[in-house]
Amino acid sequence: MSLSERVTAMEEYQPWSREASPEPRHRKMSFNPVGTWAPPAFEEPVGAFEVPKWKRILQVLAAALYCLFAAGIVFGYAAIKPVLINEGVYRDRCTLKEIEDNVIVCYEQELRLNFMFTFAAVSTNVVALPVGTILDHYGPRVSGILGSLFIIIGALLFAFAAQLPFDAYIPGYFFLALGGPFIFISSFQLSNTFPQYSGSILALLTGAFDTSSAMFLFYRLTYQATNGSFSTKKFFLGYLIVPAYILLVQVFIMPGTSYKTVGELVRAVEEHPEDEHESDDDIADEGLVQQLRDARRIHRESVISEVTELLGSKDAVQQTKKEEEKKNVSGVWGALHGQTAAQQMKSPWFILITLFTVLQMTRINYFVATIRTQYLYLFGDYDKAVAINNFFDVALPLGGVISVPFIGLVLDNTSTPFCLGLLVTIATMIGVLGVIPNVWCAYANVCLFVIYRPLYYTTVSDYAAKVFGFATFGKVYGLIICLAGLFNFSQSALDAMTHKTFNNNPVPVNVMLLLLALMVGITLVGFVWWKSRTIQRENIQNQAEGATESLMPGAHANGISQTDYGAMANSEERGRKVNGRN
């Protein structure tokens, strides 16, 4: 979600070549975390104006539909977990005494089910590394097809897990999770089908992703309505319709290559051949020369007209102005632009946001996996715990959809230190409410949680794009999410600690995570606030120097004005200064 909505919308207007220029303004944001170790195996991106409007609309709607049914269904784990328990999944791991006592879910069963979710959640983060590489080198169609195949494998494993001679639930859930990023990340480029509405398209796709967690909620309601006759086997066999649909759409409707970004469209207009060409001198027939020139002029005017219709203006002045305003408001734009990924990873900017992301992602996934057991202990009432769990199952996808537009407004109109401070504040409130054995506190906790989750993911990717830049985004952001995902394996240890050390009491673990996250969060906010003030002072100094230079003779030498190189120069200068400070 976050990655698509914030980064694509903020992308600087760049040319296609990923190696053409070392200058920041000649960089194109890439999801490839390993760099350009292999040449692209697919064709150059296509301009949206070259594809019929009806087909572009169909592509966006088709992508929204398959994201709705497949992009993030594994995060509906809290909804399907009661079904799996009722189906007796991992019941064979219970002790004889636990079976005689007729416990609803035994210790080993709980750990195994939670590990299934943890492993899947980790994979969705780690897989971003290969997805970026495949997407950059083979295009969105290949990525989407791979995603559909992974989902097919996952559904089949889950459907026949009870009959297979090995534990197929964990690999089945893993493949369901694996397919999500392949189809979701590959759909980001569809925001360029209608550049003037890219934000709305990304919001639509992001909303579909968030809502997809409700897929298991609808299944659980159906399962309960049929008294369990609609088994997991029947559901997942029927669910095969979804990956089959994705496969057909990728082959017959979706583009084989990505659409050109705004920057690529603008550059295509700026660099389009003039009516006259040097080769015209080699042609003796003046009539033929004139025909060629007329054809070039008509084609050039046609391209300009279609690009202008897409962008609202052929040079995207309005979009550029809006993005510049957002950069200035953030207070941290360009902090480490111009540095190598290795240099950025050694800085406090990277270390602190990584620690914060690791802790918050662990807290989020731990709560999703154990919400019912946590409130069962706090209330000592199974029915109340079930009611909270049911409310959470509905609120999780709904909260994501409702909060998306408001998150965009917050990030676009407030500074990055403010956004991070808001994250720390809400996370602290969630931690406090989560240990109070009160029903209204529990509902308030869930409401804050479902708003916080998309805000957190979006803010982290927004921070990475603004601070580290697009040239290294794939490596740096990919590593942050990968490390956070890998650390989620600690959830099994937290489960064991809760059950064994604290006798099923979730409060000590939650308080420990709360205090760690609070300390790291305060440190991160303080550091970013201090650095943002330094950056703002540098911007004021650069603007003052630029104003002075514009009054000097030769300020427009070589046809380059202050506005042409101002943003680039400020970014490069800041990068050189930061090199010495961090």
Short mmCIF file of C-alpha atoms in Angstrom, two decimals, residues 125-405:
data_model
loop_
_atom_site.label_atom_id
_atom_site.label_comp_id
_atom_site.label_asym_id
_atom_site.label_seq_id
_atom_site.Cartn_x
_atom_site.Cartn_y
_atom_site.Cartn_z
CA ASN A 125 8.28 -8.53 3.22
CA VAL A 126 11.31 -10.51 2.12
CA VAL A 127 9.82 -11.31 -1.31
CA ALA A 128 9.82 -7.59 -2.15
CA LEU A 129 13.51 -8.05 -2.98
CA PRO A 130 13.09 -10.56 -5.85
CA VAL A 131 9.79 -8.99 -6.97
CA GLY A 132 11.52 -5.69 -7.62
CA THR A 133 14.22 -7.36 -9.68
CA ILE A 134 11.77 -9.43 -11.73
CA LEU A 135 9.51 -6.44 -12.30
CA ASP A 136 12.38 -4.23 -13.46
CA HIS A 137 13.88 -6.84 -15.81
CA TYR A 138 10.90 -8.79 -17.14
CA GLY A 139 7.94 -6.46 -16.78
CA PRO A 140 4.59 -6.49 -14.96
CA ARG A 141 3.03 -9.30 -16.99
CA VAL A 142 5.67 -11.87 -16.00
CA SER A 143 5.42 -10.73 -12.41
CA GLY A 144 1.63 -11.06 -12.44
CA ILE A 145 1.73 -14.51 -14.01
CA LEU A 146 4.20 -15.74 -11.38
CA GLY A 147 1.92 -14.36 -8.68
CA SER A 148 -1.09 -16.24 -10.05
CA LEU A 149 0.89 -19.50 -10.19
CA PHE A 150 2.03 -19.09 -6.58
CA ILE A 151 -1.56 -18.53 -5.46
CA ILE A 152 -2.68 -21.66 -7.36
CA ILE A 153 -0.01 -23.72 -5.56
CA GLY A 154 -0.99 -22.26 -2.19
CA ALA A 155 -4.72 -22.90 -2.68
CA LEU A 156 -4.13 -26.51 -3.77
CA LEU A 157 -1.81 -27.22 -0.83
CA PHE A 158 -4.30 -25.78 1.64
CA ALA A 159 -7.24 -27.61 0.06
CA PHE A 160 -5.60 -31.03 0.27
CA ALA A 161 -3.47 -30.45 3.38
CA ALA A 162 -5.52 -32.89 5.46
CA GLN A 163 -4.86 -35.71 2.95
CA LEU A 164 -1.18 -35.04 2.29
CA PRO A 165 1.53 -36.99 4.18
CA PHE A 166 3.32 -33.81 5.25
CA ASP A 167 2.39 -30.51 6.86
CA ALA A 168 1.02 -28.58 3.87
CA TYR A 169 -0.66 -25.77 5.80
CA ILE A 170 2.50 -23.72 6.33
CA PRO A 171 3.76 -23.95 2.71
CA GLY A 172 0.19 -23.45 1.48
CA TYR A 173 -0.24 -20.22 3.44
CA PHE A 174 3.28 -19.22 2.41
CA PHE A 175 2.48 -19.48 -1.31
CA LEU A 176 -0.76 -17.55 -0.82
CA ALA A 177 1.31 -14.81 0.78
CA LEU A 178 4.01 -15.05 -1.88
CA GLY A 179 1.58 -14.38 -4.73
CA GLY A 180 0.27 -11.16 -3.19
CA PRO A 181 3.32 -8.90 -3.70
CA PHE A 182 3.85 -10.21 -7.23
CA ILE A 183 0.39 -9.11 -8.37
CA PHE A 184 0.13 -6.01 -6.18
CA ILE A 185 3.52 -4.39 -6.82
CA SER A 186 3.24 -5.07 -10.55
CA SER A 187 -0.01 -3.10 -10.61
CA PHE A 188 1.62 0.14 -9.36
CA GLN A 189 2.59 1.19 -12.87
CA LEU A 190 -1.09 1.39 -13.84
CA SER A 191 -1.21 4.75 -12.07
CA ASN A 192 0.47 6.06 -15.24
CA THR A 193 -2.50 5.04 -17.40
CA PHE A 194 -4.14 8.33 -16.43
CA PRO A 195 -1.41 10.56 -14.93
CA GLN A 196 -3.84 13.29 -13.88
CA TYR A 197 -5.66 10.74 -11.73
CA SER A 198 -2.67 8.70 -10.57
CA GLY A 199 -3.41 9.41 -6.91
CA SER A 200 -6.97 8.15 -7.26
CA ILE A 201 -5.83 5.02 -9.09
CA LEU A 202 -3.25 4.25 -6.41
CA ALA A 203 -5.84 4.86 -3.70
CA LEU A 204 -8.17 2.42 -5.49
CA LEU A 205 -5.46 -0.27 -5.66
CA THR A 206 -4.37 0.37 -2.09
CA GLY A 207 -7.95 0.20 -0.88
CA ALA A 208 -8.38 -3.09 -2.72
CA PHE A 209 -5.27 -4.46 -1.04
CA ASP A 210 -6.48 -3.45 2.44
CA THR A 211 -9.96 -4.83 1.80
CA SER A 212 -8.59 -8.17 0.59
CA SER A 213 -8.03 -9.23 4.21
CA ALA A 214 -11.85 -9.47 4.45
CA MET A 215 -11.81 -12.47 2.09
CA PHE A 216 -11.33 -14.87 5.00
CA LEU A 217 -13.94 -12.99 7.03
CA PHE A 218 -16.61 -13.72 4.42
CA TYR A 219 -15.48 -17.33 4.31
CA ARG A 220 -15.72 -17.67 8.09
CA LEU A 221 -19.24 -16.21 8.08
CA THR A 222 -20.22 -18.67 5.35
CA TYR A 223 -18.59 -21.52 7.27
CA GLN A 224 -20.56 -20.66 10.40
CA ALA A 225 -23.81 -20.20 8.46
CA THR A 226 -23.46 -23.69 6.96
CA ASN A 227 -22.50 -25.25 10.32
CA GLY A 228 -19.07 -26.17 8.98
CA SER A 229 -20.24 -28.00 5.87
CA PHE A 230 -18.43 -25.46 3.65
CA SER A 231 -15.02 -26.83 4.59
CA THR A 232 -11.62 -25.32 3.91
CA LYS A 233 -11.16 -27.85 1.11
CA LYS A 234 -14.31 -26.65 -0.68
CA PHE A 235 -13.39 -23.00 -0.15
CA PHE A 236 -9.86 -23.21 -1.49
CA LEU A 237 -10.86 -25.34 -4.46
CA GLY A 238 -13.45 -22.71 -5.32
CA TYR A 239 -10.87 -19.99 -4.68
CA LEU A 240 -8.86 -21.30 -7.65
CA ILE A 241 -11.17 -19.15 -9.78
CA VAL A 242 -9.25 -16.08 -8.55
CA PRO A 243 -5.73 -17.04 -9.73
CA ALA A 244 -7.22 -18.40 -12.96
CA TYR A 245 -8.81 -14.99 -13.53
CA ILE A 246 -5.48 -13.25 -12.77
CA LEU A 247 -3.68 -15.49 -15.25
CA LEU A 248 -6.18 -14.81 -18.03
CA VAL A 249 -6.16 -11.07 -17.37
CA GLN A 250 -2.36 -10.93 -17.45
CA VAL A 251 -2.20 -12.76 -20.76
CA PHE A 252 -5.03 -11.03 -22.62
CA ILE A 253 -5.61 -7.61 -21.02
CA MET A 254 -2.72 -6.32 -18.92
CA PRO A 255 0.31 -4.62 -20.56
CA GLY A 256 3.48 -6.62 -21.09
CA THR A 257 5.58 -3.57 -20.25
CA SER A 258 5.12 -0.72 -17.80
CA TYR A 259 3.50 2.54 -18.80
CA LYS A 260 5.72 5.58 -19.12
CA THR A 261 5.89 7.87 -16.13
CA VAL A 262 5.10 11.58 -16.30
CA GLY A 263 8.79 12.38 -16.65
CA GLU A 264 9.23 9.98 -19.54
CA LEU A 265 6.22 11.46 -21.35
CA VAL A 266 7.52 14.98 -20.90
CA ARG A 267 10.97 13.99 -22.09
CA ALA A 268 9.45 12.27 -25.14
CA VAL A 269 7.91 15.58 -26.11
CA GLU A 270 11.03 17.62 -25.38
CA GLU A 271 13.32 15.29 -27.33
CA HIS A 272 10.93 14.54 -30.18
CA PRO A 273 12.65 15.04 -33.58
CA GLU A 274 12.14 18.39 -35.27
CA ASP A 275 10.43 18.67 -38.63
CA GLU A 276 13.77 19.09 -40.40
CA HIS A 277 16.40 16.34 -40.34
CA GLU A 278 20.03 16.18 -41.50
CA SER A 279 19.19 13.27 -43.79
CA ASP A 280 16.94 15.60 -45.81
CA ASP A 281 20.05 17.01 -47.51
CA ASP A 282 20.70 13.61 -49.12
CA ILE A 283 17.32 13.64 -50.89
CA ALA A 284 17.24 15.44 -54.23
CA ASP A 285 13.45 15.48 -54.64
CA GLU A 286 12.17 18.62 -52.85
CA GLY A 287 8.60 17.33 -52.95
CA LEU A 288 9.58 14.14 -51.12
CA VAL A 289 11.52 16.15 -48.54
CA GLN A 290 8.49 18.32 -47.88
CA GLN A 291 6.27 15.27 -47.51
CA LEU A 292 8.66 13.79 -44.94
CA ARG A 293 8.76 17.05 -43.01
CA ASP A 294 4.98 17.35 -43.05
CA ALA A 295 4.69 13.78 -41.78
CA ARG A 296 7.16 14.49 -38.96
CA ARG A 297 5.31 17.67 -38.02
CA ILE A 298 1.93 15.94 -37.95
CA HIS A 299 3.32 13.09 -35.83
CA ARG A 300 5.05 15.51 -33.44
CA GLU A 301 1.94 17.61 -33.02
CA SER A 302 -0.12 14.47 -32.48
CA VAL A 303 2.22 13.24 -29.73
CA ILE A 304 2.25 16.66 -28.06
CA SER A 305 -1.54 16.87 -28.23
CA GLU A 306 -2.03 13.41 -26.70
CA VAL A 307 0.57 13.97 -23.96
CA THR A 308 -1.02 17.32 -23.16
CA GLU A 309 -4.41 15.65 -22.87
CA LEU A 310 -2.95 13.10 -20.45
CA LEU A 311 -1.02 15.55 -18.30
CA GLY A 312 -3.08 18.69 -18.59
CA SER A 313 0.00 20.45 -20.03
CA LYS A 314 2.85 19.20 -22.15
CA ASP A 315 5.51 20.04 -19.56
CA ALA A 316 3.51 18.97 -16.45
CA VAL A 317 4.06 22.36 -14.79
CA GLN A 318 1.12 21.93 -12.44
CA GLN A 319 2.22 18.49 -11.26
CA THR A 320 5.79 19.70 -10.79
CA LYS A 321 4.67 22.67 -8.71
CA LYS A 322 2.55 20.48 -6.44
CA GLU A 323 5.40 18.04 -5.86
CA GLU A 324 7.81 20.87 -5.05
CA GLU A 325 5.37 22.16 -2.44
CA LYS A 326 5.15 18.69 -0.86
CA LYS A 327 8.95 18.41 -0.75
CA ASN A 328 9.29 21.77 1.00
CA VAL A 329 6.62 20.91 3.57
CA SER A 330 8.29 17.59 4.49
CA GLY A 331 11.37 19.29 5.94
CA VAL A 332 13.63 16.32 5.14
CA TRP A 333 13.53 16.07 1.35
CA GLY A 334 16.96 15.32 -0.06
CA ALA A 335 18.63 14.67 3.31
CA LEU A 336 20.79 11.86 1.93
CA HIS A 337 20.24 12.24 -1.82
CA GLY A 338 23.46 11.81 -3.75
CA GLN A 339 24.98 9.31 -1.31
CA THR A 340 25.55 5.66 -2.08
CA ALA A 341 23.30 3.04 -0.51
CA ALA A 342 26.21 1.89 1.69
CA GLN A 343 26.72 5.41 3.03
CA GLN A 344 23.01 5.82 3.69
CA MET A 345 22.81 2.51 5.57
CA LYS A 346 25.53 3.65 7.97
CA SER A 347 23.68 6.83 8.91
CA PRO A 348 21.35 7.37 11.91
CA TRP A 349 18.57 8.10 9.40
CA PHE A 350 18.64 4.44 8.32
CA ILE A 351 19.47 2.80 11.66
CA LEU A 352 16.70 4.53 13.61
CA ILE A 353 13.94 4.01 11.03
CA THR A 354 14.96 0.35 10.71
CA LEU A 355 14.79 -0.23 14.47
CA PHE A 356 11.44 1.55 14.62
CA THR A 357 10.07 -0.47 11.69
CA VAL A 358 11.30 -3.76 13.16
CA LEU A 359 9.58 -3.13 16.49
CA GLN A 360 6.33 -1.77 15.06
CA MET A 361 5.94 -4.54 12.49
CA THR A 362 6.52 -7.13 15.20
CA ARG A 363 3.86 -5.50 17.39
CA ILE A 364 1.38 -5.32 14.50
CA ASN A 365 1.72 -8.95 13.43
CA TYR A 366 1.83 -10.20 17.03
CA PHE A 367 -1.50 -8.49 17.73
CA VAL A 368 -3.10 -9.82 14.52
CA ALA A 369 -2.06 -13.37 15.37
CA THR A 370 -3.04 -13.36 19.05
CA ILE A 371 -5.93 -10.91 19.46
CA ARG A 372 -8.43 -13.54 20.58
CA THR A 373 -6.14 -15.25 23.08
CA GLN A 374 -5.00 -11.90 24.47
CA TYR A 375 -8.52 -10.72 25.23
CA LEU A 376 -9.55 -14.16 26.44
CA TYR A 377 -6.97 -13.78 29.21
CA LEU A 378 -7.73 -10.10 29.92
CA PHE A 379 -11.52 -10.62 30.16
CA GLY A 380 -11.62 -14.24 31.27
CA ASP A 381 -14.71 -14.48 29.07
CA TYR A 382 -14.63 -16.40 25.79
CA ASP A 383 -17.72 -14.70 24.34
CA LYS A 384 -16.29 -11.21 24.91
CA ALA A 385 -12.99 -12.24 23.30
CA VAL A 386 -14.87 -13.62 20.29
CA ALA A 387 -16.89 -10.39 19.99
CA ILE A 388 -13.69 -8.30 19.96
CA ASN A 389 -12.15 -10.66 17.40
CA ASN A 390 -15.23 -10.42 15.17
CA PHE A 391 -15.19 -6.62 15.37
CA PHE A 392 -11.50 -6.62 14.48
CA ASP A 393 -12.11 -8.84 11.43
CA VAL A 394 -14.53 -6.24 10.03
CA ALA A 395 -12.61 -3.15 11.15
CA LEU A 396 -9.23 -4.21 9.74
CA PRO A 397 -10.12 -3.97 6.02
CA LEU A 398 -12.65 -1.19 6.57
CA GLY A 399 -10.20 0.95 8.52
CA GLY A 400 -7.61 0.67 5.77
CA VAL A 401 -10.04 1.77 3.08
CA ILE A 402 -11.44 4.71 5.06
CA SER A 403 -8.06 6.01 6.22
CA VAL A 404 -6.29 6.01 2.82
CA PRO A 405 -7.36 9.49 1.61
#
